[in-house]
Amino acid sequence: MTGRKKDPLRKITEEEQKWLEQISRSQSEPASHVLRAKEIIAVAEGCSYTQAAERIGRKCGNPVSQLVERFNQEGLVAIQPKHGGGAKPKYTAEERDRVLQ
């Protein structure tokens, strides 16, 4: 097995770099956003996926690889976690608000 990355991180724009650094230092952002921003920054600095995971206290680089793949496709939106399982929401936010009114 080679150490070559299947989907390496694309070039990060200056604006993305600024936002990632801001999120990584934030005290008010959700912890998951902060950790994901730190992982992307570590990979951008040249760390392997495993090294990036170890920087934030995790052992496996596979989730970092998946995050990088999502970041390459979606940009900063990849920092936000997607639906994590369970039943799919039946109503949109607007529909919920209308029902509650």
C-alpha positions in Angstrom: 0.0 0.0 0.0 1.4 3.4 -1.0 1.4 6.5 1.1 0.1 8.5 -1.7 -3.1 10.5 -1.0 -6.0 9.4 -3.2 -7.7 12.9 -3.1 -5.1 15.5 -1.9 -6.3 18.8 -0.5 -6.8 21.4 -3.2 -5.2 24.9 -3.0 -6.9 26.9 -0.3 -7.8 30.5 -1.1 -6.7 33.3 1.2 -10.3 33.9 2.3 -10.8 30.2 3.1 -7.6 30.2 5.1 -8.7 33.3 7.0 -12.1 31.7 7.9 -10.5 28.4 8.8 -8.0 30.1 11.2 -10.8 32.2 12.7 -13.0 29.1 13.3 -10.1 27.1 14.7 -9.6 29.7 17.4 -13.2 30.4 18.1 -14.7 30.0 21.6 -18.3 30.3 20.4 -18.3 27.9 17.4 -19.4 24.3 18.0 -16.5 22.1 18.9 -17.0 19.9 15.8 -16.5 22.9 13.6 -13.3 23.9 15.5 -11.8 20.4 15.2 -12.6 20.1 11.5 -11.1 23.5 10.8 -7.9 22.4 12.6 -7.7 19.2 10.6 -8.0 21.1 7.3 -5.3 23.6 8.4 -3.0 20.7 9.4 -3.4 19.0 6.1 -2.8 22.4 4.3 0.4 22.7 6.3 1.7 19.4 4.9 0.6 16.9 7.6 -0.6 13.5 6.6 -4.2 12.6 7.4 -3.0 10.5 10.4 -0.8 13.4 11.7 -3.7 15.8 11.3 -6.0 13.5 13.3 -3.3 13.1 16.0 -3.0 16.8 16.3 -6.6 17.0 17.6 -6.4 13.9 19.7 -7.7 11.2 17.3 -6.0 8.1 16.1 -7.3 7.4 12.6 -6.8 9.5 9.5 -9.8 8.1 7.6 -12.3 10.7 8.8 -9.7 13.4 7.8 -9.5 11.9 4.4 -13.3 12.1 4.0 -13.3 15.6 5.3 -10.7 16.7 2.8 -12.7 15.1 0.0 -15.8 17.0 1.1 -13.8 20.2 1.5 -12.5 19.9 -2.1 -16.0 19.6 -3.4 -18.0 21.9 -1.1 -15.5 24.4 0.4 -16.1 25.8 3.9 -19.6 24.1 4.1 -17.7 20.9 4.7 -16.9 22.1 8.2 -20.6 21.7 9.2 -21.5 18.1 10.0 -24.2 16.4 7.9 -27.2 14.5 9.3 -25.7 11.9 11.6 -28.3 9.2 11.4 -31.7 8.4 12.9 -34.9 9.2 11.2 -34.8 11.8 8.5 -36.6 15.1 9.4 -40.2 15.1 8.2 -40.6 18.8 8.0 -38.4 21.7 6.9 -37.6 24.5 9.3 -40.3 26.7 7.6 -42.9 24.0 8.0 -42.1 23.5 11.6 -42.4 27.2 12.3 -45.7 27.3 10.6 -47.1 24.4 12.6 -45.8 25.9 15.9 -47.6 29.2 15.1 
